[in-house]
């Protein structure tokens, strides 16, 4: 797929820790091209991959490829949660020197050069290219056993699905590219949301089948942490459960969109997660770690890292008695590890508090946790069967004075309203609120705060493609049609 936006974001080997190294066909081609320029280039760089090196030790090469894929995902996750949080009215990025850090997501989101343009696009496809090349080498080499190949493919396909998930929840109206090809310069057509979701489910199921024959260990390290009961008997079992938990999330999304069998598939996937519980161990789950080691990455949306990140009033207004609010908002009541900051005003909007969901630069980020799975179970069951589980989440996580709109829902509509409140507090800063309000047709509610309305802010339905992507597609004749939001394409719709 030809565009700088689709190769940007692939980590370059030798510039970071091993967890972030990636190994791409482009990098190999560049190495070969340089070597052909003259006999003087005879210095071996141990940090730069080569075709010959990969051929000589494909086992080590594939291990490094997979480590690079996971490391790239890990490094991109804080930015993803940050951007999704801005679109979802969880947070304002109040950078004093540049108000576009707010207006790019809140007002100018249709502009292909805005601050919010291209969220979860270039970096995701850069890693999808890494995954594509890794799968090719794993499949073709004879240096791995069948069991080792199954483990590698199970991990790679799972991350392929995860990367595509973040691409499509950021632009469901526009769509995405479903599969790459051997030619990294090929401009591939964009397909619709439902086709991408089906592709994600297929990849997760293929990966789960592979993991079923992968034994009990991987020949490569997996830079994820399994907290609480999510740490199972062996690495393959733990990762397989992660695969099923993510399948439950995607199938649940399909169900909410009216795709047949979605909710039933979500319930079936939950039954395959050993650490799933509707009433306990809500913090158990899969996380990405961070560290202060040289060359490693930090949690970029932590209280320590991003001093310009402020909570949107929709999250904290009237909810101070909820234990989830008190645990995640730096208002000086519980989180003494996050020093209360003064209110800040930028581009006409004000926030009183900063978030303290992730207090330090090395606080892990959850990819998926049991609290989300309990909320998925409630949603998939629907009204009235899911009410008891929803109530359990509210009272267990939020306390006796938890925020609520319909503590005893009397209809499916009231149940959904209550579900949204519980999800936004339980899953604050985990990348869900924007997608949640959009999938249930309530985007307009995100744009209802008086100070936002006064500044002409509206709720985005999709993050537009970046300018570079639009330009590359135009030069190639827009295969598959001009994308929505690009020059000559249909306008991205607003909130209903």
Short mmCIF file of C-alpha atoms in Angstrom, two decimals:
data_model
loop_
_atom_site.label_atom_id
_atom_site.label_comp_id
_atom_site.label_asym_id
_atom_site.label_seq_id
_atom_site.Cartn_x
_atom_site.Cartn_y
_atom_site.Cartn_z
CA UNK A 1 0.00 0.00 0.00
CA UNK A 2 1.81 3.09 -1.18
CA UNK A 3 1.81 6.03 1.16
CA UNK A 4 4.18 7.39 3.77
CA UNK A 5 1.30 7.17 6.22
CA UNK A 6 1.22 3.39 5.91
CA UNK A 7 4.90 2.86 6.55
CA UNK A 8 5.38 5.53 9.16
CA UNK A 9 5.27 4.13 12.67
CA UNK A 10 7.29 0.98 11.97
CA UNK A 11 10.07 1.17 14.55
CA UNK A 12 13.57 1.21 13.12
CA UNK A 13 15.93 -1.44 14.50
CA UNK A 14 18.87 -0.21 16.54
CA UNK A 15 17.14 2.91 17.80
CA UNK A 16 15.37 1.47 20.80
CA UNK A 17 15.25 -1.54 23.07
CA UNK A 18 14.76 -5.01 21.67
CA UNK A 19 11.08 -4.81 22.63
CA UNK A 20 10.63 -2.12 20.02
CA UNK A 21 12.72 -3.54 17.19
CA UNK A 22 10.94 -4.38 14.00
CA UNK A 23 12.12 -6.09 10.87
CA UNK A 24 10.56 -5.09 7.57
CA UNK A 25 11.01 -5.92 3.91
CA UNK A 26 11.63 -2.23 3.26
CA UNK A 27 14.50 -2.22 5.74
CA UNK A 28 15.99 -5.31 4.13
CA UNK A 29 15.71 -3.87 0.64
CA UNK A 30 17.42 -0.69 1.76
CA UNK A 31 20.27 -2.69 3.26
CA UNK A 32 20.80 -4.61 0.03
CA UNK A 33 20.67 -1.42 -2.05
CA UNK A 34 23.31 0.28 0.10
CA UNK A 35 25.57 -2.74 -0.02
CA UNK A 36 25.51 -2.62 -3.81
CA UNK A 37 26.80 0.97 -3.91
CA UNK A 38 30.45 0.17 -3.37
CA UNK A 39 33.01 -2.14 -1.82
CA UNK A 40 33.77 0.28 0.99
CA UNK A 41 30.48 -0.50 2.73
CA UNK A 42 31.82 -3.60 4.43
CA UNK A 43 31.13 -2.74 8.07
CA UNK A 44 28.67 -5.07 9.75
CA UNK A 45 26.07 -3.21 11.78
CA UNK A 46 24.70 -5.62 14.39
CA UNK A 47 21.62 -3.45 14.86
CA UNK A 48 20.59 -3.41 11.19
CA UNK A 49 18.85 -6.43 9.64
CA UNK A 50 19.89 -7.85 6.30
CA UNK A 51 18.54 -10.45 3.90
CA UNK A 52 21.65 -12.56 4.42
CA UNK A 53 21.38 -12.33 8.20
CA UNK A 54 17.75 -13.36 8.18
CA UNK A 55 18.50 -16.29 5.88
CA UNK A 56 21.38 -17.38 8.10
CA UNK A 57 19.33 -17.32 11.29
CA UNK A 58 15.60 -17.22 10.50
CA UNK A 59 14.70 -18.37 13.99
CA UNK A 60 16.33 -15.32 15.55
CA UNK A 61 15.00 -13.07 12.77
CA UNK A 62 11.39 -14.14 13.29
CA UNK A 63 11.76 -13.76 17.04
CA UNK A 64 12.95 -10.18 16.55
CA UNK A 65 10.14 -9.50 14.11
CA UNK A 66 7.51 -10.60 16.61
CA UNK A 67 9.17 -8.68 19.44
CA UNK A 68 9.11 -5.62 17.17
CA UNK A 69 5.41 -6.04 16.38
CA UNK A 70 4.46 -6.23 20.05
CA UNK A 71 6.82 -3.39 20.97
CA UNK A 72 5.36 -1.14 18.28
CA UNK A 73 1.84 -1.86 19.48
CA UNK A 74 2.92 -1.08 23.03
CA UNK A 75 4.49 2.22 22.03
CA UNK A 76 1.41 3.31 20.07
CA UNK A 77 -1.21 2.53 22.72
CA UNK A 78 -0.87 5.69 24.87
CA UNK A 79 -1.38 7.92 21.83
CA UNK A 80 -4.38 5.87 20.76
CA UNK A 81 -6.07 6.21 24.14
CA UNK A 82 -5.25 9.91 24.18
CA UNK A 83 -6.81 10.58 20.77
CA UNK A 84 -9.84 8.38 21.39
CA UNK A 85 -10.31 10.16 24.71
CA UNK A 86 -10.39 13.56 23.00
CA UNK A 87 -12.92 12.42 20.41
CA UNK A 88 -14.96 10.76 23.16
CA UNK A 89 -15.12 13.81 25.45
CA UNK A 90 -13.13 12.13 28.17
CA UNK A 91 -10.29 14.63 28.08
CA UNK A 92 -9.05 17.92 26.68
CA UNK A 93 -5.42 18.15 25.56
CA UNK A 94 -4.88 21.69 26.83
CA UNK A 95 -1.49 22.54 25.34
CA UNK A 96 -1.12 26.23 26.24
CA UNK A 97 0.93 27.10 23.17
CA UNK A 98 -1.49 25.65 20.64
CA UNK A 99 -5.26 25.41 20.99
CA UNK A 100 -5.42 23.09 17.98
CA UNK A 101 -4.69 20.29 20.43
CA UNK A 102 -8.33 20.80 21.47
CA UNK A 103 -9.99 22.14 18.32
CA UNK A 104 -8.48 19.47 16.07
CA UNK A 105 -10.63 16.85 17.77
CA UNK A 106 -13.58 18.95 18.87
CA UNK A 107 -14.24 21.31 15.95
CA UNK A 108 -11.95 20.81 12.94
CA UNK A 109 -12.15 17.03 12.79
CA UNK A 110 -13.24 16.97 9.12
CA UNK A 111 -10.00 18.67 8.02
CA UNK A 112 -7.42 16.23 6.69
CA UNK A 113 -4.59 18.28 8.21
CA UNK A 114 -6.12 18.80 11.65
CA UNK A 115 -4.48 17.61 14.85
CA UNK A 116 -6.92 14.71 15.02
CA UNK A 117 -6.54 13.60 11.40
CA UNK A 118 -5.19 10.13 10.81
CA UNK A 119 -5.68 8.80 14.33
CA UNK A 120 -4.81 5.09 14.36
CA UNK A 121 -3.89 5.01 10.67
CA UNK A 122 -0.23 5.39 9.72
CA UNK A 123 1.28 3.78 12.80
CA UNK A 124 -1.22 0.92 12.67
CA UNK A 125 -0.56 0.11 9.03
CA UNK A 126 3.17 0.42 9.63
CA UNK A 127 2.83 -2.37 12.15
CA UNK A 128 0.47 -4.32 9.90
CA UNK A 129 3.27 -4.31 7.31
CA UNK A 130 5.63 -5.64 9.97
CA UNK A 131 3.12 -8.38 10.77
CA UNK A 132 2.69 -9.26 7.09
CA UNK A 133 6.43 -9.70 6.58
CA UNK A 134 6.81 -11.67 9.80
CA UNK A 135 4.03 -14.06 8.82
CA UNK A 136 5.73 -14.66 5.45
CA UNK A 137 9.05 -15.58 7.03
CA UNK A 138 7.49 -17.72 9.75
CA UNK A 139 5.49 -19.63 7.14
CA UNK A 140 8.37 -20.16 4.71
CA UNK A 141 11.27 -21.03 7.01
CA UNK A 142 12.28 -24.60 7.83
CA UNK A 143 14.09 -23.49 10.99
CA UNK A 144 10.95 -23.67 13.14
CA UNK A 145 8.97 -26.67 14.29
CA UNK A 146 5.27 -26.91 13.49
CA UNK A 147 4.49 -26.13 17.13
CA UNK A 148 6.71 -23.04 17.08
CA UNK A 149 5.15 -21.84 13.83
CA UNK A 150 1.68 -22.25 15.30
CA UNK A 151 2.63 -20.12 18.29
CA UNK A 152 4.17 -17.41 16.14
CA UNK A 153 1.23 -17.25 13.74
CA UNK A 154 -1.25 -17.26 16.63
CA UNK A 155 0.41 -14.21 18.16
CA UNK A 156 0.88 -12.38 14.85
CA UNK A 157 -2.70 -12.93 13.67
CA UNK A 158 -4.04 -11.79 17.03
CA UNK A 159 -2.09 -8.55 16.81
CA UNK A 160 -3.14 -8.14 13.19
CA UNK A 161 -6.74 -8.25 14.39
CA UNK A 162 -6.04 -5.85 17.25
CA UNK A 163 -4.36 -3.31 14.95
CA UNK A 164 -7.27 -3.46 12.49
CA UNK A 165 -9.71 -2.96 15.36
CA UNK A 166 -8.13 0.37 16.29
CA UNK A 167 -8.09 1.44 12.65
CA UNK A 168 -11.81 0.81 12.15
CA UNK A 169 -13.18 2.15 15.43
CA UNK A 170 -11.44 5.41 14.56
CA UNK A 171 -13.22 5.74 11.17
CA UNK A 172 -16.26 3.46 10.80
CA UNK A 173 -17.84 5.76 8.22
CA UNK A 174 -14.75 5.72 6.01
CA UNK A 175 -13.63 2.11 6.28
CA UNK A 176 -10.13 0.67 6.03
CA UNK A 177 -7.82 -1.56 4.02
CA UNK A 178 -8.49 -5.17 5.01
CA UNK A 179 -5.34 -6.93 3.79
CA UNK A 180 -1.88 -5.98 2.52
CA UNK A 181 0.01 -7.56 -0.39
CA UNK A 182 3.65 -8.33 -1.19
CA UNK A 183 4.00 -4.95 -2.89
CA UNK A 184 4.41 -2.26 -0.20
CA UNK A 185 3.85 0.44 -2.82
CA UNK A 186 0.45 -0.82 -3.94
CA UNK A 187 -2.49 1.46 -3.15
CA UNK A 188 -5.26 -0.87 -2.04
CA UNK A 189 -9.00 -0.19 -1.95
CA UNK A 190 -10.79 0.73 1.24
CA UNK A 191 -13.66 -1.51 2.33
CA UNK A 192 -16.53 -0.91 4.74
CA UNK A 193 -16.75 -1.27 8.50
CA UNK A 194 -18.66 -4.55 8.58
CA UNK A 195 -16.19 -6.22 6.22
CA UNK A 196 -13.31 -5.11 8.41
CA UNK A 197 -15.04 -6.41 11.54
CA UNK A 198 -15.61 -9.76 9.82
CA UNK A 199 -11.93 -9.86 8.89
CA UNK A 200 -10.96 -9.15 12.50
CA UNK A 201 -13.15 -11.97 13.81
CA UNK A 202 -11.75 -14.35 11.20
CA UNK A 203 -8.18 -13.50 12.17
CA UNK A 204 -8.91 -13.99 15.87
CA UNK A 205 -10.49 -17.37 15.22
CA UNK A 206 -7.60 -18.47 12.97
CA UNK A 207 -5.16 -17.35 15.63
CA UNK A 208 -7.01 -19.23 18.36
CA UNK A 209 -6.86 -22.40 16.28
CA UNK A 210 -3.11 -21.91 15.78
CA UNK A 211 -2.59 -21.34 19.50
CA UNK A 212 -4.38 -24.60 20.19
CA UNK A 213 -1.41 -26.48 18.68
CA UNK A 214 1.31 -24.16 20.03
CA UNK A 215 2.26 -26.15 23.10
CA UNK A 216 2.85 -24.34 26.38
CA UNK A 217 5.58 -21.82 25.56
CA UNK A 218 6.71 -19.45 22.81
CA UNK A 219 10.26 -19.31 21.43
CA UNK A 220 10.09 -15.49 21.61
CA UNK A 221 9.26 -13.11 24.48
CA UNK A 222 5.79 -11.55 24.63
CA UNK A 223 5.90 -8.05 26.15
CA UNK A 224 2.50 -8.18 27.82
CA UNK A 225 1.71 -8.53 31.50
CA UNK A 226 -1.13 -10.66 32.77
CA UNK A 227 -2.41 -9.22 36.02
CA UNK A 228 -4.31 -11.09 38.68
CA UNK A 229 -6.14 -14.21 37.59
CA UNK A 230 -5.27 -13.52 33.93
CA UNK A 231 -1.85 -15.08 34.57
CA UNK A 232 -2.60 -18.69 33.68
CA UNK A 233 -0.53 -21.87 33.87
CA UNK A 234 1.68 -21.08 30.88
CA UNK A 235 2.33 -18.29 28.34
CA UNK A 236 0.32 -19.87 25.53
CA UNK A 237 -2.73 -20.35 27.76
CA UNK A 238 -2.51 -16.74 28.95
CA UNK A 239 -2.24 -15.40 25.41
CA UNK A 240 -5.05 -17.65 24.16
CA UNK A 241 -7.34 -16.20 26.83
CA UNK A 242 -6.37 -12.70 25.67
CA UNK A 243 -7.38 -13.69 22.14
CA UNK A 244 -10.81 -14.83 23.34
CA UNK A 245 -11.33 -11.73 25.48
CA UNK A 246 -10.62 -9.53 22.47
CA UNK A 247 -12.94 -11.68 20.35
CA UNK A 248 -15.68 -10.98 22.91
CA UNK A 249 -15.09 -7.23 22.52
CA UNK A 250 -15.30 -7.31 18.73
CA UNK A 251 -18.30 -9.65 18.61
CA UNK A 252 -20.07 -7.46 21.14
CA UNK A 253 -19.48 -4.46 18.88
CA UNK A 254 -20.97 -6.41 15.99
CA UNK A 255 -24.01 -7.25 18.09
CA UNK A 256 -24.61 -3.60 18.98
CA UNK A 257 -24.50 -2.76 15.26
CA UNK A 258 -27.21 -5.30 14.49
CA UNK A 259 -24.89 -7.85 12.89
CA UNK A 260 -26.49 -11.26 13.26
CA UNK A 261 -24.94 -13.54 15.85
CA UNK A 262 -22.72 -10.86 17.36
CA UNK A 263 -23.96 -10.99 20.92
CA UNK A 264 -24.14 -14.79 20.92
CA UNK A 265 -20.55 -14.95 19.67
CA UNK A 266 -19.49 -12.54 22.42
CA UNK A 267 -21.06 -14.78 25.06
CA UNK A 268 -19.38 -17.85 23.57
CA UNK A 269 -15.99 -16.12 23.60
CA UNK A 270 -16.43 -15.03 27.22
CA UNK A 271 -17.00 -18.66 28.17
CA UNK A 272 -13.50 -19.42 26.82
CA UNK A 273 -11.77 -16.85 29.08
CA UNK A 274 -10.80 -18.64 32.31
CA UNK A 275 -10.40 -15.41 34.28
CA UNK A 276 -13.77 -13.96 33.28
CA UNK A 277 -16.05 -13.16 36.22
CA UNK A 278 -19.05 -10.86 36.47
CA UNK A 279 -18.52 -10.09 40.15
CA UNK A 280 -14.83 -10.21 41.08
CA UNK A 281 -11.24 -9.56 39.97
CA UNK A 282 -12.18 -6.55 37.86
CA UNK A 283 -8.55 -5.46 37.46
CA UNK A 284 -7.47 -8.86 36.14
CA UNK A 285 -6.52 -8.66 32.49
CA UNK A 286 -3.89 -8.00 29.87
CA UNK A 287 -1.70 -4.91 30.13
CA UNK A 288 1.24 -3.36 28.30
CA UNK A 289 4.21 -2.48 30.53
CA UNK A 290 6.45 0.58 30.47
CA UNK A 291 9.84 1.27 31.99
CA UNK A 292 12.47 3.95 32.45
CA UNK A 293 15.20 1.75 30.97
CA UNK A 294 17.36 3.41 28.33
CA UNK A 295 15.64 3.36 24.95
CA UNK A 296 12.35 2.05 26.32
CA UNK A 297 9.01 3.85 26.21
CA UNK A 298 6.98 5.55 28.93
CA UNK A 299 3.26 5.83 29.53
CA UNK A 300 2.60 9.02 27.57
CA UNK A 301 -0.85 9.67 29.03
CA UNK A 302 0.16 9.30 32.67
CA UNK A 303 -0.26 12.11 35.20
CA UNK A 304 3.51 12.53 35.25
CA UNK A 305 4.01 12.47 31.48
CA UNK A 306 1.24 14.70 30.11
CA UNK A 307 0.71 17.75 32.29
CA UNK A 308 -1.62 19.26 29.67
CA UNK A 309 -4.22 16.51 29.87
CA UNK A 310 -7.43 17.61 31.62
CA UNK A 311 -10.68 15.77 32.27
CA UNK A 312 -13.80 16.77 30.34
CA UNK A 313 -16.62 18.11 32.57
CA UNK A 314 -18.98 15.42 31.26
CA UNK A 315 -16.91 12.88 33.20
CA UNK A 316 -16.63 14.61 36.56
CA UNK A 317 -19.75 16.79 36.91
CA UNK A 318 -22.09 15.44 39.61
CA UNK A 319 -20.14 12.21 40.12
CA UNK A 320 -17.80 12.95 43.01
CA UNK A 321 -19.35 10.25 45.23
CA UNK A 322 -18.58 7.47 42.75
CA UNK A 323 -15.50 5.51 43.79
CA UNK A 324 -14.39 5.19 40.17
CA UNK A 325 -14.42 8.97 39.82
CA UNK A 326 -12.51 9.36 43.08
CA UNK A 327 -9.91 6.83 41.99
CA UNK A 328 -9.32 8.36 38.56
CA UNK A 329 -9.74 12.13 38.97
CA UNK A 330 -7.09 14.27 40.68
CA UNK A 331 -9.42 16.37 42.84
CA UNK A 332 -7.46 15.97 46.09
CA UNK A 333 -9.87 13.54 47.77
CA UNK A 334 -8.31 10.09 47.34
CA UNK A 335 -5.47 10.26 44.82
CA UNK A 336 -2.81 11.91 46.95
CA UNK A 337 -0.21 10.61 44.50
CA UNK A 338 -1.53 13.07 41.90
CA UNK A 339 -1.12 16.64 43.11
CA UNK A 340 -4.24 18.64 42.35
CA UNK A 341 -3.66 21.11 39.53
CA UNK A 342 -5.29 24.49 39.05
CA UNK A 343 -8.19 24.67 36.58
CA UNK A 344 -7.13 25.48 33.03
CA UNK A 345 -8.90 27.36 30.24
CA UNK A 346 -8.00 27.11 26.56
CA UNK A 347 -9.93 28.14 23.42
CA UNK A 348 -12.90 29.13 25.58
CA UNK A 349 -13.35 25.87 27.51
CA UNK A 350 -12.37 25.09 31.09
CA UNK A 351 -11.56 21.95 33.04
CA UNK A 352 -11.19 21.81 36.80
CA UNK A 353 -9.28 18.55 37.16
CA UNK A 354 -6.62 16.39 35.61
CA UNK A 355 -7.08 12.62 35.26
CA UNK A 356 -5.12 10.31 37.53
CA UNK A 357 -6.04 6.99 35.98
CA UNK A 358 -2.36 6.32 35.28
CA UNK A 359 -0.32 8.17 37.92
CA UNK A 360 3.26 7.39 36.87
CA UNK A 361 5.28 7.09 33.70
CA UNK A 362 5.56 3.34 34.23
CA UNK A 363 1.94 2.62 35.17
CA UNK A 364 0.82 -0.19 32.81
CA UNK A 365 -2.01 0.42 30.35
CA UNK A 366 -4.81 -2.13 30.18
CA UNK A 367 -5.48 -3.64 26.77
CA UNK A 368 -8.52 -5.48 28.11
CA UNK A 369 -9.67 -6.22 31.68
CA UNK A 370 -12.27 -8.29 33.43
CA UNK A 371 -14.40 -5.25 34.29
CA UNK A 372 -14.91 -4.70 30.58
CA UNK A 373 -15.77 -8.37 30.12
CA UNK A 374 -18.43 -8.11 32.83
CA UNK A 375 -19.93 -5.11 31.06
CA UNK A 376 -19.83 -7.03 27.77
CA UNK A 377 -21.69 -9.88 29.45
CA UNK A 378 -24.36 -7.47 30.69
CA UNK A 379 -24.78 -5.86 27.28
CA UNK A 380 -24.88 -9.15 25.40
CA UNK A 381 -27.57 -10.45 27.76
CA UNK A 382 -29.60 -7.25 27.33
CA UNK A 383 -32.71 -6.23 29.23
CA UNK A 384 -33.82 -7.71 31.59
CA UNK A 385 -31.29 -10.55 31.86
CA UNK A 386 -28.26 -8.24 32.00
CA UNK A 387 -29.57 -5.89 34.69
CA UNK A 388 -28.19 -7.91 37.61
CA UNK A 389 -24.67 -7.98 36.15
CA UNK A 390 -24.79 -4.27 35.36
CA UNK A 391 -25.89 -3.54 38.93
CA UNK A 392 -23.08 -5.70 40.29
CA UNK A 393 -20.48 -3.77 38.30
CA UNK A 394 -21.91 -0.44 39.43
CA UNK A 395 -22.00 -1.28 43.14
CA UNK A 396 -18.78 -3.30 43.23
CA UNK A 397 -16.67 -0.81 41.31
CA UNK A 398 -18.51 2.45 42.01
CA UNK A 399 -19.64 1.87 45.58
CA UNK A 400 -22.91 2.52 47.35
CA UNK A 401 -23.10 6.04 45.91
CA UNK A 402 -22.15 5.15 42.35
CA UNK A 403 -23.39 7.34 39.52
CA UNK A 404 -26.53 6.04 37.85
CA UNK A 405 -29.33 7.21 35.56
CA UNK A 406 -31.61 4.18 35.78
CA UNK A 407 -30.62 2.02 38.78
CA UNK A 408 -33.51 -0.30 37.94
CA UNK A 409 -33.99 -0.11 34.15
CA UNK A 410 -37.53 -0.79 33.00
CA UNK A 411 -36.80 -1.13 29.27
CA UNK A 412 -34.00 -1.88 26.82
CA UNK A 413 -33.62 1.86 26.15
CA UNK A 414 -33.13 2.62 29.84
CA UNK A 415 -30.77 -0.33 30.11
CA UNK A 416 -28.55 1.08 27.35
CA UNK A 417 -28.49 4.50 29.01
CA UNK A 418 -27.42 2.91 32.28
CA UNK A 419 -24.85 0.76 30.46
CA UNK A 420 -23.24 3.82 28.89
CA UNK A 421 -22.85 5.54 32.26
CA UNK A 422 -21.25 2.47 33.81
CA UNK A 423 -18.93 1.90 30.86
CA UNK A 424 -17.71 5.50 30.76
CA UNK A 425 -16.77 5.43 34.47
CA UNK A 426 -15.46 1.87 34.66
CA UNK A 427 -13.47 2.13 31.40
CA UNK A 428 -12.39 5.78 31.57
CA UNK A 429 -9.23 6.39 29.50
CA UNK A 430 -9.27 2.91 27.98
CA UNK A 431 -10.40 3.99 24.51
CA UNK A 432 -14.13 3.20 24.60
CA UNK A 433 -16.43 6.17 25.21
CA UNK A 434 -16.41 7.62 21.69
CA UNK A 435 -17.14 4.27 20.09
CA UNK A 436 -19.78 3.44 22.72
CA UNK A 437 -21.85 6.57 22.14
CA UNK A 438 -21.46 6.26 18.39
CA UNK A 439 -22.47 2.60 18.11
CA UNK A 440 -25.69 3.28 20.00
CA UNK A 441 -26.49 6.43 17.98
CA UNK A 442 -25.86 8.94 20.77
CA UNK A 443 -22.95 10.96 19.37
CA UNK A 444 -24.90 14.20 19.76
CA UNK A 445 -24.80 13.75 23.53
CA UNK A 446 -21.03 14.11 23.44
CA UNK A 447 -21.40 17.60 21.98
CA UNK A 448 -24.01 18.82 24.45
CA UNK A 449 -21.83 20.54 27.08
CA UNK A 450 -22.65 24.26 27.11
CA UNK A 451 -19.06 25.51 26.88
CA UNK A 452 -18.38 23.20 23.92
CA UNK A 453 -21.53 24.32 22.13
CA UNK A 454 -20.55 27.96 22.65
CA UNK A 455 -17.26 27.33 20.85
CA UNK A 456 -18.91 25.59 17.90
CA UNK A 457 -17.61 22.16 18.85
CA UNK A 458 -19.33 19.12 17.35
CA UNK A 459 -18.94 15.38 17.84
CA UNK A 460 -16.86 13.63 15.20
CA UNK A 461 -18.24 10.48 13.65
CA UNK A 462 -14.84 9.42 12.26
CA UNK A 463 -11.24 10.52 12.28
CA UNK A 464 -10.51 11.56 8.71
CA UNK A 465 -7.68 10.06 6.70
CA UNK A 466 -4.49 12.13 6.87
CA UNK A 467 -3.61 14.48 4.02
CA UNK A 468 -0.75 12.25 2.84
CA UNK A 469 -3.07 9.28 2.45
CA UNK A 470 -5.58 11.29 0.44
CA UNK A 471 -2.81 12.62 -1.80
CA UNK A 472 -1.27 9.18 -2.40
CA UNK A 473 -4.63 7.71 -3.32
CA UNK A 474 -5.39 10.58 -5.68
CA UNK A 475 -2.07 10.07 -7.48
CA UNK A 476 -2.92 6.38 -7.91
CA UNK A 477 -6.37 7.16 -9.31
CA UNK A 478 -8.26 6.40 -6.08
CA UNK A 479 -8.63 2.62 -6.52
CA UNK A 480 -11.98 1.56 -5.13
CA UNK A 481 -13.22 5.15 -5.19
CA UNK A 482 -12.31 8.42 -3.51
CA UNK A 483 -12.35 7.93 0.26
CA UNK A 484 -14.87 9.82 2.34
CA UNK A 485 -13.33 13.01 3.67
CA UNK A 486 -10.67 13.33 0.95
CA UNK A 487 -10.94 15.97 -1.79
CA UNK A 488 -13.64 14.85 -4.21
CA UNK A 489 -15.05 12.27 -1.81
CA UNK A 490 -18.25 12.36 0.19
CA UNK A 491 -18.31 14.44 3.34
CA UNK A 492 -17.94 12.65 6.66
CA UNK A 493 -21.36 12.76 8.34
CA UNK A 494 -21.86 14.54 11.62
CA UNK A 495 -23.63 13.34 14.74
CA UNK A 496 -27.24 12.26 14.18
#
